[in-house]
Coordinates of C-alpha atoms in Angstrom, one line a residue:
X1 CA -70.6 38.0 29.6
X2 CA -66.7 37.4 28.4
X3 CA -65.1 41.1 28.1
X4 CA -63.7 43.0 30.7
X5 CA -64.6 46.2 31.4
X6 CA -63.0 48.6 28.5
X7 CA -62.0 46.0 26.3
X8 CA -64.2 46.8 23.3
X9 CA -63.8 49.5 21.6
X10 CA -67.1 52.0 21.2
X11 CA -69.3 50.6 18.1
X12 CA -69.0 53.6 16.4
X13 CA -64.9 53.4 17.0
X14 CA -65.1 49.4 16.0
X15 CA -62.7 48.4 13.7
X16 CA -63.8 47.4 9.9
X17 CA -64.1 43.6 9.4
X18 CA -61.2 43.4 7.0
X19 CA -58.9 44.9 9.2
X20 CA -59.8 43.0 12.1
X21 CA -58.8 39.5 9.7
X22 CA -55.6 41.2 9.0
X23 CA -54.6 41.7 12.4
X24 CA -55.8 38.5 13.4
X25 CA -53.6 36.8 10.5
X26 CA -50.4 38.9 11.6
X27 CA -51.3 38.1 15.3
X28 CA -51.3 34.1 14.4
X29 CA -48.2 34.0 12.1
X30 CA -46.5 36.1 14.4
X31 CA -47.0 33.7 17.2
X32 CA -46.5 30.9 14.6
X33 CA -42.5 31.6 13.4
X34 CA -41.8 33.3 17.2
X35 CA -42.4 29.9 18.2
X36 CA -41.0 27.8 15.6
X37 CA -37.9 29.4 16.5
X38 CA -38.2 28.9 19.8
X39 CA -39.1 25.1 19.3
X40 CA -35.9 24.3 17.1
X41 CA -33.7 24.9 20.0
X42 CA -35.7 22.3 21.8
X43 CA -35.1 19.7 19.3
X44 CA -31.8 20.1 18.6
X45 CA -31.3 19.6 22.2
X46 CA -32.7 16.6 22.5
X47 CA -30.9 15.0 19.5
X48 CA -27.3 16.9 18.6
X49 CA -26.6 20.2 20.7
X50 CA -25.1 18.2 23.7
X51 CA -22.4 16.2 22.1
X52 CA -21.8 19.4 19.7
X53 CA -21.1 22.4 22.7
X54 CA -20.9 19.5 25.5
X55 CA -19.0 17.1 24.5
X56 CA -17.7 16.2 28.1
X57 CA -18.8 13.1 30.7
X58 CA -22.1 10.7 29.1
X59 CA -24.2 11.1 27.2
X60 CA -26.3 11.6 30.1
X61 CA -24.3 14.2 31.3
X62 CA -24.3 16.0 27.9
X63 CA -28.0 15.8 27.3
X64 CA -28.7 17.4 30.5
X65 CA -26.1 20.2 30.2
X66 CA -28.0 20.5 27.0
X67 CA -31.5 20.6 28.6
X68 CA -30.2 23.3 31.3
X69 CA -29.4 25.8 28.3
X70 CA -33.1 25.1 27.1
X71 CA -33.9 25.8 30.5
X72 CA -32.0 28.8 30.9
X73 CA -34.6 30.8 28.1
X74 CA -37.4 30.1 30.3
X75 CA -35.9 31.9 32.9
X76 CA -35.2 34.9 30.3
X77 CA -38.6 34.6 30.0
X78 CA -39.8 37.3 32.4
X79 CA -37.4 39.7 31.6
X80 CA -38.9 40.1 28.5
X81 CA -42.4 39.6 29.6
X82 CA -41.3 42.6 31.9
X83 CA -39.8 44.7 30.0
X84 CA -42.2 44.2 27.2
X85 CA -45.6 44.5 29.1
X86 CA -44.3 48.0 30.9
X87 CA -43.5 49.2 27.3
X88 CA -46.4 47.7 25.8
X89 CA -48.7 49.1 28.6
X90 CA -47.6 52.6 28.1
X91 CA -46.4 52.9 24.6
X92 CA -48.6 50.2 22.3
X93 CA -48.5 46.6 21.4
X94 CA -47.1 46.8 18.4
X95 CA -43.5 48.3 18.6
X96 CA -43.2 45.6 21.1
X97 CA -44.3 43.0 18.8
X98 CA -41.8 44.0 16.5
X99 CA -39.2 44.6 18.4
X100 CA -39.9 40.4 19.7
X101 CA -39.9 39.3 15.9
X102 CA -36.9 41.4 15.2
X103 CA -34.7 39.9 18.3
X104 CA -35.8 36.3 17.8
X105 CA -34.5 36.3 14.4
X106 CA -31.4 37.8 15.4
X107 CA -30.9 35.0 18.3
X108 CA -31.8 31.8 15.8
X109 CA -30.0 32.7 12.9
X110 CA -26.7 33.1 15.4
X111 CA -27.7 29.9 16.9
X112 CA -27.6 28.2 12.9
X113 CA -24.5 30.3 12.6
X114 CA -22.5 29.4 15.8
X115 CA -19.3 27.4 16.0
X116 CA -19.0 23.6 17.8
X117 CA -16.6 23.3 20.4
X118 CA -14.4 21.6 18.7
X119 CA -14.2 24.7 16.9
X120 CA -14.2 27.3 19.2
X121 CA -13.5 25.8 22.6
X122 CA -15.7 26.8 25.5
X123 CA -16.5 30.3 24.1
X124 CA -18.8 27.6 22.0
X125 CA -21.9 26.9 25.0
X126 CA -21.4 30.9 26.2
X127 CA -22.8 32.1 23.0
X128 CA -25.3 29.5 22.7
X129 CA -26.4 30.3 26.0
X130 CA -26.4 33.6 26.0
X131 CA -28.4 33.4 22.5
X132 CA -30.6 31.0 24.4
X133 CA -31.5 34.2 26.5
X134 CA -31.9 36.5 23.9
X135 CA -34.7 34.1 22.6
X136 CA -35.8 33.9 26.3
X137 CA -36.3 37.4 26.2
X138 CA -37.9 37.7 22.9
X139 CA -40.7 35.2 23.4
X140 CA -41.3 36.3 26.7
X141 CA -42.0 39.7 24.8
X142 CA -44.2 38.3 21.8
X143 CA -46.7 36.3 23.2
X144 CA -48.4 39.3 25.1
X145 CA -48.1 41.2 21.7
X146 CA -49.7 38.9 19.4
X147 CA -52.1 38.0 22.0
X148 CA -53.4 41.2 23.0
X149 CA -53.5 42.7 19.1
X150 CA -55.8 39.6 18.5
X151 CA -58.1 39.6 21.5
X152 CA -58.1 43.7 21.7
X153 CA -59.3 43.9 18.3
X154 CA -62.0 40.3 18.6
X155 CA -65.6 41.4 18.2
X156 CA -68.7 41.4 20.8
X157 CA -68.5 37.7 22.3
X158 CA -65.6 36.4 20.3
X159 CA -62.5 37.1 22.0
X160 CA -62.0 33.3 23.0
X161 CA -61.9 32.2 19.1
X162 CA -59.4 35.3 18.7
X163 CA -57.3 34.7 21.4
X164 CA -57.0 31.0 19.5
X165 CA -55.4 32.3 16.9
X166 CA -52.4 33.6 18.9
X167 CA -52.3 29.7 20.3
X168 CA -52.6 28.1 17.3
X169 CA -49.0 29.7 16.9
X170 CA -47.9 26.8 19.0
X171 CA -49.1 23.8 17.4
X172 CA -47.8 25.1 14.2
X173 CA -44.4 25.9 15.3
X174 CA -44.1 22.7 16.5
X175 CA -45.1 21.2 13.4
X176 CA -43.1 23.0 11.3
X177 CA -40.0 22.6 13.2
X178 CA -40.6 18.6 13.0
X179 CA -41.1 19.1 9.7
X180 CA -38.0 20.8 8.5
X181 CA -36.3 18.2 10.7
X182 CA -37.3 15.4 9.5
X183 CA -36.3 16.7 6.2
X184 CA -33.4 17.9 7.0
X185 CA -32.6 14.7 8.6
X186 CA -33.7 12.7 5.4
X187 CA -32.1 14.7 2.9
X188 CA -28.7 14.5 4.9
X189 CA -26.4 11.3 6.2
X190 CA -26.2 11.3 9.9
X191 CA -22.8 12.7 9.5
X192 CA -23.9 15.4 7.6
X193 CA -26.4 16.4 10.1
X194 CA -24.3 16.6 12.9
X195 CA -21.7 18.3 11.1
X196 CA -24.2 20.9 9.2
X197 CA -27.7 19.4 8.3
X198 CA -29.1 20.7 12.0
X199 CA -28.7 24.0 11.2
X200 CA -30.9 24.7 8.6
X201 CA -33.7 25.0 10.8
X202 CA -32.0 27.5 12.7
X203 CA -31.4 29.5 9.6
X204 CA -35.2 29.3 8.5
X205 CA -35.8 31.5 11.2
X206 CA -34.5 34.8 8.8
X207 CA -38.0 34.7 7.9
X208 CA -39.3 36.1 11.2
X209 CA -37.4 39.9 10.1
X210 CA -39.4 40.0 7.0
X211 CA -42.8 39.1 9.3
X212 CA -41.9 42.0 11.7
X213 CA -41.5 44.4 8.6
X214 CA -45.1 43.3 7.8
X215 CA -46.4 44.3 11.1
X216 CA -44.1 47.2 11.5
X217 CA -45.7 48.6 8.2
X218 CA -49.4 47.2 8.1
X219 CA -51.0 46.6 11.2
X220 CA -52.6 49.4 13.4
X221 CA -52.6 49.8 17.1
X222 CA -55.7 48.0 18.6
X223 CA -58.3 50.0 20.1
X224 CA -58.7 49.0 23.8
X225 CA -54.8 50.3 23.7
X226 CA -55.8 54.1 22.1
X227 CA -58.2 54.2 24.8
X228 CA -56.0 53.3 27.7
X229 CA -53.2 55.5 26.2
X230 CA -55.7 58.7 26.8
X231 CA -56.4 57.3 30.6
X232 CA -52.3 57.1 30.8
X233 CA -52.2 60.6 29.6
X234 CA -54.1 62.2 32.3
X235 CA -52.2 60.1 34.8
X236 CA -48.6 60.7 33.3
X237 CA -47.6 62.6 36.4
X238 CA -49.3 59.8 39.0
X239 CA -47.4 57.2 40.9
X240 CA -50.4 55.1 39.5
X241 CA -49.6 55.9 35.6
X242 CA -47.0 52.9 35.6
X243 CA -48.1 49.7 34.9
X244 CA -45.6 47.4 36.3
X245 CA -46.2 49.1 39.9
X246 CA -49.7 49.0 39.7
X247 CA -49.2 45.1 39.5
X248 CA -46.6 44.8 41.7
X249 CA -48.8 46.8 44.7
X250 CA -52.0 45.8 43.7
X251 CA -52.9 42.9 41.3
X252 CA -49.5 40.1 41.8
X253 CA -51.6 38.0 43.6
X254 CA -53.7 37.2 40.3
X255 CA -50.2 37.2 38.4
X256 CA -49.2 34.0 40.4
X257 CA -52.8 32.4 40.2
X258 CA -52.5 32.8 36.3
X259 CA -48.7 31.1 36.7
X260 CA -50.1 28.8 39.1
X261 CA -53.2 27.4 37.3
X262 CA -50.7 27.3 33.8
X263 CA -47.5 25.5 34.8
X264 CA -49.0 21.8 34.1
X265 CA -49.9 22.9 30.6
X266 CA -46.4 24.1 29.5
X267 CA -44.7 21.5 31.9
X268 CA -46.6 18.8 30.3
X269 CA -46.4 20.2 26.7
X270 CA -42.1 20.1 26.8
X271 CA -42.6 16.7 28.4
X272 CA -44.2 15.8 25.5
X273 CA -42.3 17.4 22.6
X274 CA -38.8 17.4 24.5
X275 CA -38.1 15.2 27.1
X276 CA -40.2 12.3 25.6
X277 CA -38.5 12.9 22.6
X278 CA -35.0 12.2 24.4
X279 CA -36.2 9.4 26.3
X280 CA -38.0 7.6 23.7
X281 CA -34.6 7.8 21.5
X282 CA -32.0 7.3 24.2
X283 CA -33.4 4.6 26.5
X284 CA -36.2 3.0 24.8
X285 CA -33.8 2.8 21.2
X286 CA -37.1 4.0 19.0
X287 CA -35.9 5.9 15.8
X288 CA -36.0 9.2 15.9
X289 CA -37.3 9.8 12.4
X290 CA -40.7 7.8 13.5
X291 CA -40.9 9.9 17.1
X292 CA -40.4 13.1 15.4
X293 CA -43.5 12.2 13.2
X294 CA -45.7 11.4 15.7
X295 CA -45.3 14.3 17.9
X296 CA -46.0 16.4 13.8
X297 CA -49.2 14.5 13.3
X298 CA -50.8 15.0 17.1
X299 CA -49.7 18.6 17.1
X300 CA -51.5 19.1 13.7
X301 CA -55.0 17.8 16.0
X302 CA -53.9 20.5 17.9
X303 CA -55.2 23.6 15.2
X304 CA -58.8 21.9 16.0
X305 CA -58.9 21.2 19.3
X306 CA -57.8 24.4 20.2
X307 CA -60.1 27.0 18.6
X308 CA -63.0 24.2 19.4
X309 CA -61.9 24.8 23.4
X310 CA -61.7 28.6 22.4
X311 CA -64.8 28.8 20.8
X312 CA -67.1 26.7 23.6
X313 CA -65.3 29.4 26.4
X314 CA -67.0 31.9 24.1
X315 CA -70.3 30.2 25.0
X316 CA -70.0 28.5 28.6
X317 CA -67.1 30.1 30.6
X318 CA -62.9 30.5 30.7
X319 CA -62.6 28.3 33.4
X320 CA -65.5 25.6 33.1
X321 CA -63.0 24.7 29.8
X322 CA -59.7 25.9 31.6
X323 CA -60.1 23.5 34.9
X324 CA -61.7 20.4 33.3
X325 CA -58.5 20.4 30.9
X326 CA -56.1 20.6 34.3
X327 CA -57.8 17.7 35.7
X328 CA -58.2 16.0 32.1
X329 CA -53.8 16.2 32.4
X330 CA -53.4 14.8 36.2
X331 CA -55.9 11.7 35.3
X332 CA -53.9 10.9 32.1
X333 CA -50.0 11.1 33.7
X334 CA -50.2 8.1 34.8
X335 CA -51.4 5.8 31.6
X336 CA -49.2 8.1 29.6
X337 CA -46.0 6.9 30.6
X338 CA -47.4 3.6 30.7
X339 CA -48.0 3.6 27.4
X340 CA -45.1 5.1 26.2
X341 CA -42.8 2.4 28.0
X342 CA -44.4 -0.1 25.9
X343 CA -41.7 1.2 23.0
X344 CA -44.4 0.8 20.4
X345 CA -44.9 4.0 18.0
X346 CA -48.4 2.9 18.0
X347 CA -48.9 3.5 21.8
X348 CA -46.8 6.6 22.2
X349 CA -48.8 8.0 19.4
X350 CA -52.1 7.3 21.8
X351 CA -51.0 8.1 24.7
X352 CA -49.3 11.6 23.5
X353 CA -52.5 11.8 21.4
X354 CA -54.7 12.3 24.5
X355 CA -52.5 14.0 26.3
X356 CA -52.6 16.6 23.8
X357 CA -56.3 16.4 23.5
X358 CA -56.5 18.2 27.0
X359 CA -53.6 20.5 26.6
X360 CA -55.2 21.8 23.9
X361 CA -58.6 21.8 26.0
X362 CA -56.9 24.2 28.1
X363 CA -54.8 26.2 25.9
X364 CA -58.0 27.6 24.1
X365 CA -58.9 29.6 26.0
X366 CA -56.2 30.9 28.3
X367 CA -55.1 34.1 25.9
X368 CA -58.6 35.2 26.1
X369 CA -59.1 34.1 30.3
X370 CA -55.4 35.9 31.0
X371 CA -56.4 39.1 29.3
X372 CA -60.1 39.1 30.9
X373 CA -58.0 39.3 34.5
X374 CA -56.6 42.9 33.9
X375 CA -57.7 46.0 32.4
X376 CA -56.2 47.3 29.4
X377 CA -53.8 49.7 31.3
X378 CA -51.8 46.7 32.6
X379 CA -53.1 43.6 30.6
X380 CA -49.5 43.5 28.5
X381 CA -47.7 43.3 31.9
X382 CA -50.3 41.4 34.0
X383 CA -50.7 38.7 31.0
X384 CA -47.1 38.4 30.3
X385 CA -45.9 38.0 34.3
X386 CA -48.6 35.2 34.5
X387 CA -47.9 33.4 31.7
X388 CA -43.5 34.0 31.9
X389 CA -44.2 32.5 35.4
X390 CA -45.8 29.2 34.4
X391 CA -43.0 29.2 31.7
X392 CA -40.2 29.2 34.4
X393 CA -41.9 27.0 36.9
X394 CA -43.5 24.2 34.1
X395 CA -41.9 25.0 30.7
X396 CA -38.4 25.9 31.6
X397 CA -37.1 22.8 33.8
X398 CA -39.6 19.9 32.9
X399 CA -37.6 18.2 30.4
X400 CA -34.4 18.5 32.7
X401 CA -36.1 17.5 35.8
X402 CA -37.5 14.6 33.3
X403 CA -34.2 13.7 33.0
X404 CA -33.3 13.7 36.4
X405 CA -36.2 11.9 38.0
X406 CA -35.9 9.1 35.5
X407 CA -31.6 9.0 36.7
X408 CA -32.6 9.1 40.3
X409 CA -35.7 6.8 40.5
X410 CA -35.4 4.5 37.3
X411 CA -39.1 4.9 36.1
X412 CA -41.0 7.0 34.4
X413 CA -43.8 6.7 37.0
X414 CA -41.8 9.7 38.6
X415 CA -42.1 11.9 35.6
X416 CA -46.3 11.1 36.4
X417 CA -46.3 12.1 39.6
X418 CA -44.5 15.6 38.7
X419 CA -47.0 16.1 36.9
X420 CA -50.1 15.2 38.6
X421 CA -48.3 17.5 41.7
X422 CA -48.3 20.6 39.0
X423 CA -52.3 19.8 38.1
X424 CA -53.4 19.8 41.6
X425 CA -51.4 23.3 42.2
X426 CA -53.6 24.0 38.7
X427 CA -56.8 23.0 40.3
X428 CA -56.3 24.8 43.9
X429 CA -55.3 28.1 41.3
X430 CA -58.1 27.6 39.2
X431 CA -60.3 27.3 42.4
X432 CA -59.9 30.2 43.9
X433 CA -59.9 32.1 40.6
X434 CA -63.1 30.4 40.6
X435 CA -64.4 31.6 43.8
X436 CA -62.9 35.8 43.2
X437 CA -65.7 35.0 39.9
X438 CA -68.4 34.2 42.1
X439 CA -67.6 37.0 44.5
X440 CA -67.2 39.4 42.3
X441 CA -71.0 38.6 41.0
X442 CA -72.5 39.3 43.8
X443 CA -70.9 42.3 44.5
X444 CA -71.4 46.4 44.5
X445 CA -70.5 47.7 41.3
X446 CA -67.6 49.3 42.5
X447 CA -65.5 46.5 43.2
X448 CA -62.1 46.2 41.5
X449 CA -62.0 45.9 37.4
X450 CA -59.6 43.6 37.9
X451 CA -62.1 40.9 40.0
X452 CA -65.2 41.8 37.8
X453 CA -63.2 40.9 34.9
X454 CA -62.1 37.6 36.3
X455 CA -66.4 37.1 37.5
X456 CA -66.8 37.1 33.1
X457 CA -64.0 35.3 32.5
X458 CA -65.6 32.3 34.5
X459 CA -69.1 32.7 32.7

């Protein structure tokens, strides 16, 4: 089994084939240019954003004040996972979708648009933090969106390989963000890119509006959601009939598993496409044009490995896949920075290369395991708290606590052991998600949706 209870709709209800592609296209691209955005901001942090709105102390001191504005979108991140997954819960998917797409462009194309502090002075790094938090906020509100219009609408014993689609969205953000880097950084003189040249990525992002029109105008509600509007109707006057206190009273323990058994994964992944992207080009004097395609080429192994993972979840079990990725990450910390600190773009392109092999062995299938812990009456909210969690406490603050490990201890070795702590809190998550599975097989069948779902999820 690998549905919760609810999740499909009746066969006689099921959607048509074509329409379940579409949605499952809108879902991906969605996730796609949400994250793109998101990614740009990233980059540009690592190479021009602190010396353009930071310009005071080292360069140190500037790429850090640089990686604390990246940081401070993670912790937007709830809000909007929040606000987003009530909404979502109670009044559909999709206007919350849009509404992401719609805020995200907004944010990016004032981020391409925004004046240097030379210019502007320090109203310069207000505005780009607080667009920093409007992208917060709109990411934390798109990736239960795409993720539940794709796995709400997946077929009988498919909603792994459906849920893929929705992660796939990362990988190719990230590629396409290196992309129009590097060629904005070739077509330009490094003059011209600090001066202008960096923010034609940002500007790319316009795209996302015409995306959201798309969805706005095309794309249906999904089923499970029309079903758990009519439960919400007969409870509209209940205590019970909103979703964000239902978690809250009942279900927040599973919210913080979900973070808990996550934050390695996005930790790991900023390590990778941020911090080592800083540290590679600041301490160990590689080129950034050559570390920018390296971390292109292993995220484009990425749109395999991932629907691969997604696809044997389908078959043997969420977390069989889930924990064996988590413990793939805490053996491979240590030879990763190893190899990086040999300064050869051969070696950082293996060691980042496995790295991302079991990222992506875990990434699979966590859209379909985080929707298979709650029912459809709080799975926008439920979903969105667990994953906006392991934003804040992985994501969020790796690439600045990168930074600050590597200041304090002098070796990267310090950057391994962060990140073999955050897989053991993975593997003591995953663990007792684990064992809720194995009770919840061998109990009455009354017990909780929420645990039975979480016994399928495990296979």
């Amino acid at each position: 089994m690998d549905t919760a209870p609810s999740a499909q709709p009746p066969a006689s209800t099921a959607p048509a084939v074509g329409n379940r592609r579409r949605v499952a296209t809108a879902a991906a691209l969605a996730s796609a240019v949400e994250w793109y955005d998101y990614f740009v901001f990233g980059i540009a942090a690592a190479l021009v954003l602190g010396d353009l709105y930071f310009p005071a102390g080292s360069p140190t001191a500037g790429v850090m004040a640089s990686f604390a504005t990246f940081a401070v979108g993670f912790l937007a991140r709830p809000l909007g996972g929040i606000v987003a997954g009530h909404l979502g819960d109670k009044r559909g998917r999709k206007p919350m979708l849009v509404l992401a797409l719609t805020l995200m462009g907004v944010a990016t194309t004032g981020i391409g648009l925004l004046p240097t502090y030379d210019t502007i002075g320090v109203a310069a790094p207000i505005l780009l933090v607080l667009l920093r938090v409007a992208q917060g906020v709109a990411v934390g509100a798109q990736w239960g969106g795409a993720m539940l219009l794709a796995t709400e609408y997946a077929p009988e014993g498919k909603r792994g390989v459906y849920g893929s689609v929705v992660q796939l969205g990362v990988p190719i953000g990230v590629v396409t963000a290196n992309t129009v880097f590097l060629a904005a950084g070739a077509l330009t003189t490094d003059s011209a890119f600090a001066a202008w040249g960096w923010r034609v990525p940002f500007l790319v992002g316009l795209l996302v509006l015409g995306l959201a029109w798309y969805i706005h105008t095309r794309v249906e509600e999904t089923p499970a959601f029309k079903e758990a509007e009519r439960a919400l109707a007969e409870q509209e006057k209940s205590e019970q009939s909103s979703p964000l206190r239902t978690i809250l009273r009942g279900h927040l323990g599973t919210v913080f598993l979900a973070g808990g058994s996550f934050a390695v994964n996005t930790a790991t992944f900023y390590i990778l496409i941020t911090g080592v992207l800083d540290y590679t080009t600041r301490e160990l004097d590689m080129k950034k044009g050559p570390v920018l395609m390296v971390s292109l080429c292993v995220s484009l192994t990425q749109l395999v490995l991932i629907p691969a993972a997604a696809a044997l979840s389908d078959r043997i079990g969420r977390i069989r896949i889930y924990a064996f990725g988590a413990a793939g990450i805490a053996l491979w910390a240590v030879p990763l920075f190893l190899l990086i600190d040999t300064g050869s773009l051969l070696w950082l392109a293996v060691g980042t290369f496995v790295a991302s092999c079991f990222l992506s062995i875990m990434y699979g299938p966590q859209a379909a395991l985080f929707a298979e812990l709650f029912t459809p009456e709080m799975r926008y909210t439920g979903a969105s708290l667990g994953y906006q969690i392991a934003a804040v406490a992985g994501g969020g603050l790796a690439p600045f606590v990168m930074v600050l490990l590597l200041e304090a201890t002098g070796t990267s070795m310090a950057v391994s052991g962060y990140i073999i702590a955050l897989s053991v809190i993975a593997l003591a998550s995953i663990k007792v998600l684990a064992n809720r599975a194995r009770s919840a097989e061998a109990a009455e069948p009354e017990t909780a949706p929420e645990a039975k779902a979480e016994a399928e999820s495990a296979g």
